[in-house]
């Protein structure tokens, strides 16, 4: 892989308009079937003295691409956050939310409704000891 391809990849990363395009670039260069990954797989076929030099070059290119991807991803995420924050407006003149102190237990509410219903039918609710 020559320097022109890496320079082109770095320029494409810097010009990526969105996170999806950036992820597609990452996969095409660093994914399982990516260009750099294929070159790393091919290192085993080279002679030992060539392998070391070629491996260093590939790793330098990989680090440069990873750094460019990280920087661009952070920039795009910051842009996205700024757009979202610019679109959200909070009206400070609105009253605040009141405090909710809680609600009655569903069984207690049901017993109260039953007592009210039977009271309307003419029954009387009496409290007292259950066992004498």
mmCIF file with all atom_site columns, C-alpha atoms in Angstrom:
data_model
loop_
_atom_site.group_PDB
_atom_site.id
_atom_site.type_symbol
_atom_site.label_atom_id
_atom_site.label_alt_id
_atom_site.label_comp_id
_atom_site.label_asym_id
_atom_site.label_entity_id
_atom_site.label_seq_id
_atom_site.pdbx_PDB_ins_code
_atom_site.Cartn_x
_atom_site.Cartn_y
_atom_site.Cartn_z
_atom_site.occupancy
_atom_site.B_iso_or_equiv
_atom_site.pdbx_formal_charge
_atom_site.auth_seq_id
_atom_site.auth_comp_id
_atom_site.auth_asym_id
_atom_site.auth_atom_id
_atom_site.pdbx_PDB_model_num
ATOM 1   C CA . UNK A 1 1   ? 0.000   0.000   0.000  1.00 0.00 ? 1   UNK A CA 1
ATOM 2   C CA . UNK A 1 2   ? 1.447   3.300   -0.948 1.00 0.00 ? 2   UNK A CA 1
ATOM 3   C CA . UNK A 1 3   ? 1.298   6.619   0.841  1.00 0.00 ? 3   UNK A CA 1
ATOM 4   C CA . UNK A 1 4   ? -1.174  8.054   -1.682 1.00 0.00 ? 4   UNK A CA 1
ATOM 5   C CA . UNK A 1 5   ? -3.871  5.590   -0.577 1.00 0.00 ? 5   UNK A CA 1
ATOM 6   C CA . UNK A 1 6   ? -3.339  6.439   3.098  1.00 0.00 ? 6   UNK A CA 1
ATOM 7   C CA . UNK A 1 7   ? -3.419  10.156  2.299  1.00 0.00 ? 7   UNK A CA 1
ATOM 8   C CA . UNK A 1 8   ? -6.648  9.629   0.356  1.00 0.00 ? 8   UNK A CA 1
ATOM 9   C CA . UNK A 1 9   ? -8.135  7.676   3.267  1.00 0.00 ? 9   UNK A CA 1
ATOM 10  C CA . UNK A 1 10  ? -7.172  10.396  5.746  1.00 0.00 ? 10  UNK A CA 1
ATOM 11  C CA . UNK A 1 11  ? -8.740  13.033  3.483  1.00 0.00 ? 11  UNK A CA 1
ATOM 12  C CA . UNK A 1 12  ? -11.924 10.948  3.181  1.00 0.00 ? 12  UNK A CA 1
ATOM 13  C CA . UNK A 1 13  ? -12.075 10.608  6.970  1.00 0.00 ? 13  UNK A CA 1
ATOM 14  C CA . UNK A 1 14  ? -11.635 14.356  7.429  1.00 0.00 ? 14  UNK A CA 1
ATOM 15  C CA . UNK A 1 15  ? -14.407 15.025  4.890  1.00 0.00 ? 15  UNK A CA 1
ATOM 16  C CA . UNK A 1 16  ? -16.875 12.435  6.234  1.00 0.00 ? 16  UNK A CA 1
ATOM 17  C CA . UNK A 1 17  ? -20.216 14.239  6.607  1.00 0.00 ? 17  UNK A CA 1
ATOM 18  C CA . UNK A 1 18  ? -21.720 11.907  9.206  1.00 0.00 ? 18  UNK A CA 1
ATOM 19  C CA . UNK A 1 19  ? -21.118 9.116   11.678 1.00 0.00 ? 19  UNK A CA 1
ATOM 20  C CA . UNK A 1 20  ? -22.515 6.457   9.320  1.00 0.00 ? 20  UNK A CA 1
ATOM 21  C CA . UNK A 1 21  ? -20.087 7.387   6.559  1.00 0.00 ? 21  UNK A CA 1
ATOM 22  C CA . UNK A 1 22  ? -17.249 7.475   9.076  1.00 0.00 ? 22  UNK A CA 1
ATOM 23  C CA . UNK A 1 23  ? -18.140 3.975   10.282 1.00 0.00 ? 23  UNK A CA 1
ATOM 24  C CA . UNK A 1 24  ? -18.221 2.738   6.676  1.00 0.00 ? 24  UNK A CA 1
ATOM 25  C CA . UNK A 1 25  ? -14.717 4.131   6.159  1.00 0.00 ? 25  UNK A CA 1
ATOM 26  C CA . UNK A 1 26  ? -13.515 2.464   9.362  1.00 0.00 ? 26  UNK A CA 1
ATOM 27  C CA . UNK A 1 27  ? -14.889 -0.890  8.251  1.00 0.00 ? 27  UNK A CA 1
ATOM 28  C CA . UNK A 1 28  ? -13.438 -0.591  4.742  1.00 0.00 ? 28  UNK A CA 1
ATOM 29  C CA . UNK A 1 29  ? -9.950  0.118   6.103  1.00 0.00 ? 29  UNK A CA 1
ATOM 30  C CA . UNK A 1 30  ? -9.781  -1.553  9.514  1.00 0.00 ? 30  UNK A CA 1
ATOM 31  C CA . UNK A 1 31  ? -12.622 -4.091  9.494  1.00 0.00 ? 31  UNK A CA 1
ATOM 32  C CA . UNK A 1 32  ? -12.255 -7.863  9.128  1.00 0.00 ? 32  UNK A CA 1
ATOM 33  C CA . UNK A 1 33  ? -12.058 -7.584  5.359  1.00 0.00 ? 33  UNK A CA 1
ATOM 34  C CA . UNK A 1 34  ? -10.430 -4.133  5.419  1.00 0.00 ? 34  UNK A CA 1
ATOM 35  C CA . UNK A 1 35  ? -7.445  -3.126  3.356  1.00 0.00 ? 35  UNK A CA 1
ATOM 36  C CA . UNK A 1 36  ? -5.013  -2.825  6.267  1.00 0.00 ? 36  UNK A CA 1
ATOM 37  C CA . UNK A 1 37  ? -6.265  -6.043  7.849  1.00 0.00 ? 37  UNK A CA 1
ATOM 38  C CA . UNK A 1 38  ? -5.671  -7.899  4.598  1.00 0.00 ? 38  UNK A CA 1
ATOM 39  C CA . UNK A 1 39  ? -2.134  -6.519  4.475  1.00 0.00 ? 39  UNK A CA 1
ATOM 40  C CA . UNK A 1 40  ? -1.488  -7.609  8.051  1.00 0.00 ? 40  UNK A CA 1
ATOM 41  C CA . UNK A 1 41  ? -2.687  -11.097 7.151  1.00 0.00 ? 41  UNK A CA 1
ATOM 42  C CA . UNK A 1 42  ? -0.283  -11.131 4.200  1.00 0.00 ? 42  UNK A CA 1
ATOM 43  C CA . UNK A 1 43  ? 2.759   -10.374 6.367  1.00 0.00 ? 43  UNK A CA 1
ATOM 44  C CA . UNK A 1 44  ? 3.309   -14.064 7.039  1.00 0.00 ? 44  UNK A CA 1
ATOM 45  C CA . UNK A 1 45  ? 4.119   -14.667 3.387  1.00 0.00 ? 45  UNK A CA 1
ATOM 46  C CA . UNK A 1 46  ? 6.984   -12.163 3.361  1.00 0.00 ? 46  UNK A CA 1
ATOM 47  C CA . UNK A 1 47  ? 10.608  -12.835 4.196  1.00 0.00 ? 47  UNK A CA 1
ATOM 48  C CA . UNK A 1 48  ? 11.498  -12.145 7.866  1.00 0.00 ? 48  UNK A CA 1
ATOM 49  C CA . UNK A 1 49  ? 13.571  -9.031  7.108  1.00 0.00 ? 49  UNK A CA 1
ATOM 50  C CA . UNK A 1 50  ? 10.799  -7.576  4.922  1.00 0.00 ? 50  UNK A CA 1
ATOM 51  C CA . UNK A 1 51  ? 8.125   -8.583  7.422  1.00 0.00 ? 51  UNK A CA 1
ATOM 52  C CA . UNK A 1 52  ? 9.529   -6.336  10.157 1.00 0.00 ? 52  UNK A CA 1
ATOM 53  C CA . UNK A 1 53  ? 9.832   -3.234  7.975  1.00 0.00 ? 53  UNK A CA 1
ATOM 54  C CA . UNK A 1 54  ? 6.463   -3.767  6.298  1.00 0.00 ? 54  UNK A CA 1
ATOM 55  C CA . UNK A 1 55  ? 4.782   -4.478  9.655  1.00 0.00 ? 55  UNK A CA 1
ATOM 56  C CA . UNK A 1 56  ? 6.077   -1.212  11.105 1.00 0.00 ? 56  UNK A CA 1
ATOM 57  C CA . UNK A 1 57  ? 4.759   0.749   8.128  1.00 0.00 ? 57  UNK A CA 1
ATOM 58  C CA . UNK A 1 58  ? 1.355   -0.915  8.289  1.00 0.00 ? 58  UNK A CA 1
ATOM 59  C CA . UNK A 1 59  ? 1.103   -0.299  12.035 1.00 0.00 ? 59  UNK A CA 1
ATOM 60  C CA . UNK A 1 60  ? 2.042   3.375   11.577 1.00 0.00 ? 60  UNK A CA 1
ATOM 61  C CA . UNK A 1 61  ? -0.652  3.707   8.924  1.00 0.00 ? 61  UNK A CA 1
ATOM 62  C CA . UNK A 1 62  ? -3.149  1.929   11.175 1.00 0.00 ? 62  UNK A CA 1
ATOM 63  C CA . UNK A 1 63  ? -2.374  4.242   14.098 1.00 0.00 ? 63  UNK A CA 1
ATOM 64  C CA . UNK A 1 64  ? -2.721  7.310   11.863 1.00 0.00 ? 64  UNK A CA 1
ATOM 65  C CA . UNK A 1 65  ? -6.101  6.084   10.606 1.00 0.00 ? 65  UNK A CA 1
ATOM 66  C CA . UNK A 1 66  ? -7.310  5.244   14.123 1.00 0.00 ? 66  UNK A CA 1
ATOM 67  C CA . UNK A 1 67  ? -6.303  8.672   15.399 1.00 0.00 ? 67  UNK A CA 1
ATOM 68  C CA . UNK A 1 68  ? -8.001  10.432  12.477 1.00 0.00 ? 68  UNK A CA 1
ATOM 69  C CA . UNK A 1 69  ? -11.152 8.329   12.965 1.00 0.00 ? 69  UNK A CA 1
ATOM 70  C CA . UNK A 1 70  ? -11.271 9.094   16.685 1.00 0.00 ? 70  UNK A CA 1
ATOM 71  C CA . UNK A 1 71  ? -10.779 12.830  16.183 1.00 0.00 ? 71  UNK A CA 1
ATOM 72  C CA . UNK A 1 72  ? -13.415 13.019  13.440 1.00 0.00 ? 72  UNK A CA 1
ATOM 73  C CA . UNK A 1 73  ? -15.895 10.924  15.455 1.00 0.00 ? 73  UNK A CA 1
ATOM 74  C CA . UNK A 1 74  ? -15.496 13.257  18.439 1.00 0.00 ? 74  UNK A CA 1
ATOM 75  C CA . UNK A 1 75  ? -15.938 16.311  16.201 1.00 0.00 ? 75  UNK A CA 1
ATOM 76  C CA . UNK A 1 76  ? -19.073 14.869  14.576 1.00 0.00 ? 76  UNK A CA 1
ATOM 77  C CA . UNK A 1 77  ? -20.550 13.905  17.949 1.00 0.00 ? 77  UNK A CA 1
ATOM 78  C CA . UNK A 1 78  ? -19.867 17.409  19.277 1.00 0.00 ? 78  UNK A CA 1
ATOM 79  C CA . UNK A 1 79  ? -21.561 18.912  16.194 1.00 0.00 ? 79  UNK A CA 1
ATOM 80  C CA . UNK A 1 80  ? -24.534 16.607  16.657 1.00 0.00 ? 80  UNK A CA 1
ATOM 81  C CA . UNK A 1 81  ? -24.833 17.571  20.332 1.00 0.00 ? 81  UNK A CA 1
ATOM 82  C CA . UNK A 1 82  ? -24.610 21.284  19.520 1.00 0.00 ? 82  UNK A CA 1
ATOM 83  C CA . UNK A 1 83  ? -27.349 20.947  16.879 1.00 0.00 ? 83  UNK A CA 1
ATOM 84  C CA . UNK A 1 84  ? -29.571 19.079  19.339 1.00 0.00 ? 84  UNK A CA 1
ATOM 85  C CA . UNK A 1 85  ? -28.977 21.640  22.086 1.00 0.00 ? 85  UNK A CA 1
ATOM 86  C CA . UNK A 1 86  ? -29.654 24.523  19.700 1.00 0.00 ? 86  UNK A CA 1
ATOM 87  C CA . UNK A 1 87  ? -32.983 22.947  18.764 1.00 0.00 ? 87  UNK A CA 1
ATOM 88  C CA . UNK A 1 88  ? -34.085 22.436  22.357 1.00 0.00 ? 88  UNK A CA 1
ATOM 89  C CA . UNK A 1 89  ? -35.330 25.499  24.138 1.00 0.00 ? 89  UNK A CA 1
ATOM 90  C CA . UNK A 1 90  ? -36.507 25.639  27.729 1.00 0.00 ? 90  UNK A CA 1
ATOM 91  C CA . UNK A 1 91  ? -39.127 28.249  28.576 1.00 0.00 ? 91  UNK A CA 1
ATOM 92  C CA . UNK A 1 92  ? -37.999 29.540  31.969 1.00 0.00 ? 92  UNK A CA 1
ATOM 93  C CA . UNK A 1 93  ? -41.252 31.437  32.453 1.00 0.00 ? 93  UNK A CA 1
ATOM 94  C CA . UNK A 1 94  ? -43.213 28.188  32.845 1.00 0.00 ? 94  UNK A CA 1
ATOM 95  C CA . UNK A 1 95  ? -44.018 27.102  36.400 1.00 0.00 ? 95  UNK A CA 1
ATOM 96  C CA . UNK A 1 96  ? -41.929 24.314  37.860 1.00 0.00 ? 96  UNK A CA 1
ATOM 97  C CA . UNK A 1 97  ? -43.169 20.821  38.414 1.00 0.00 ? 97  UNK A CA 1
ATOM 98  C CA . UNK A 1 98  ? -45.019 20.300  41.656 1.00 0.00 ? 98  UNK A CA 1
ATOM 99  C CA . UNK A 1 99  ? -43.872 17.732  44.152 1.00 0.00 ? 99  UNK A CA 1
ATOM 100 C CA . UNK A 1 100 ? -45.702 14.438  44.088 1.00 0.00 ? 100 UNK A CA 1
ATOM 101 C CA . UNK A 1 101 ? -46.013 13.059  47.591 1.00 0.00 ? 101 UNK A CA 1
ATOM 102 C CA . UNK A 1 102 ? -47.252 9.632   46.635 1.00 0.00 ? 102 UNK A CA 1
ATOM 103 C CA . UNK A 1 103 ? -50.470 7.747   46.028 1.00 0.00 ? 103 UNK A CA 1
ATOM 104 C CA . UNK A 1 104 ? -52.602 5.384   48.034 1.00 0.00 ? 104 UNK A CA 1
ATOM 105 C CA . UNK A 1 105 ? -51.974 1.674   47.768 1.00 0.00 ? 105 UNK A CA 1
ATOM 106 C CA . UNK A 1 106 ? -54.203 -0.072  45.199 1.00 0.00 ? 106 UNK A CA 1
ATOM 107 C CA . UNK A 1 107 ? -55.700 -2.408  47.832 1.00 0.00 ? 107 UNK A CA 1
ATOM 108 C CA . UNK A 1 108 ? -56.550 0.518   50.113 1.00 0.00 ? 108 UNK A CA 1
ATOM 109 C CA . UNK A 1 109 ? -58.205 2.376   47.216 1.00 0.00 ? 109 UNK A CA 1
ATOM 110 C CA . UNK A 1 110 ? -60.200 -0.722  46.283 1.00 0.00 ? 110 UNK A CA 1
ATOM 111 C CA . UNK A 1 111 ? -61.435 -1.212  49.863 1.00 0.00 ? 111 UNK A CA 1
ATOM 112 C CA . UNK A 1 112 ? -62.481 2.451   50.026 1.00 0.00 ? 112 UNK A CA 1
ATOM 113 C CA . UNK A 1 113 ? -64.388 2.142   46.745 1.00 0.00 ? 113 UNK A CA 1
ATOM 114 C CA . UNK A 1 114 ? -66.129 -1.029  47.917 1.00 0.00 ? 114 UNK A CA 1
ATOM 115 C CA . UNK A 1 115 ? -67.056 0.603   51.244 1.00 0.00 ? 115 UNK A CA 1
ATOM 116 C CA . UNK A 1 116 ? -68.413 3.659   49.408 1.00 0.00 ? 116 UNK A CA 1
ATOM 117 C CA . UNK A 1 117 ? -70.389 1.494   46.973 1.00 0.00 ? 117 UNK A CA 1
ATOM 118 C CA . UNK A 1 118 ? -71.986 -0.614  49.704 1.00 0.00 ? 118 UNK A CA 1
ATOM 119 C CA . UNK A 1 119 ? -72.638 2.553   51.735 1.00 0.00 ? 119 UNK A CA 1
ATOM 120 C CA . UNK A 1 120 ? -74.635 3.917   48.791 1.00 0.00 ? 120 UNK A CA 1
ATOM 121 C CA . UNK A 1 121 ? -76.621 0.666   48.715 1.00 0.00 ? 121 UNK A CA 1
ATOM 122 C CA . UNK A 1 122 ? -77.598 1.119   52.365 1.00 0.00 ? 122 UNK A CA 1
ATOM 123 C CA . UNK A 1 123 ? -75.063 -0.987  54.197 1.00 0.00 ? 123 UNK A CA 1
ATOM 124 C CA . UNK A 1 124 ? -73.132 0.296   57.187 1.00 0.00 ? 124 UNK A CA 1
ATOM 125 C CA . UNK A 1 125 ? -69.456 -0.351  57.734 1.00 0.00 ? 125 UNK A CA 1
ATOM 126 C CA . UNK A 1 126 ? -68.551 -1.153  61.320 1.00 0.00 ? 126 UNK A CA 1
ATOM 127 C CA . UNK A 1 127 ? -65.076 -1.512  62.771 1.00 0.00 ? 127 UNK A CA 1
ATOM 128 C CA . UNK A 1 128 ? -64.329 -3.658  65.754 1.00 0.00 ? 128 UNK A CA 1
ATOM 129 C CA . UNK A 1 129 ? -62.393 -6.639  67.003 1.00 0.00 ? 129 UNK A CA 1
ATOM 130 C CA . UNK A 1 130 ? -62.385 -9.527  64.587 1.00 0.00 ? 130 UNK A CA 1
ATOM 131 C CA . UNK A 1 131 ? -62.302 -12.235 67.260 1.00 0.00 ? 131 UNK A CA 1
ATOM 132 C CA . UNK A 1 132 ? -63.974 -12.028 70.704 1.00 0.00 ? 132 UNK A CA 1
#
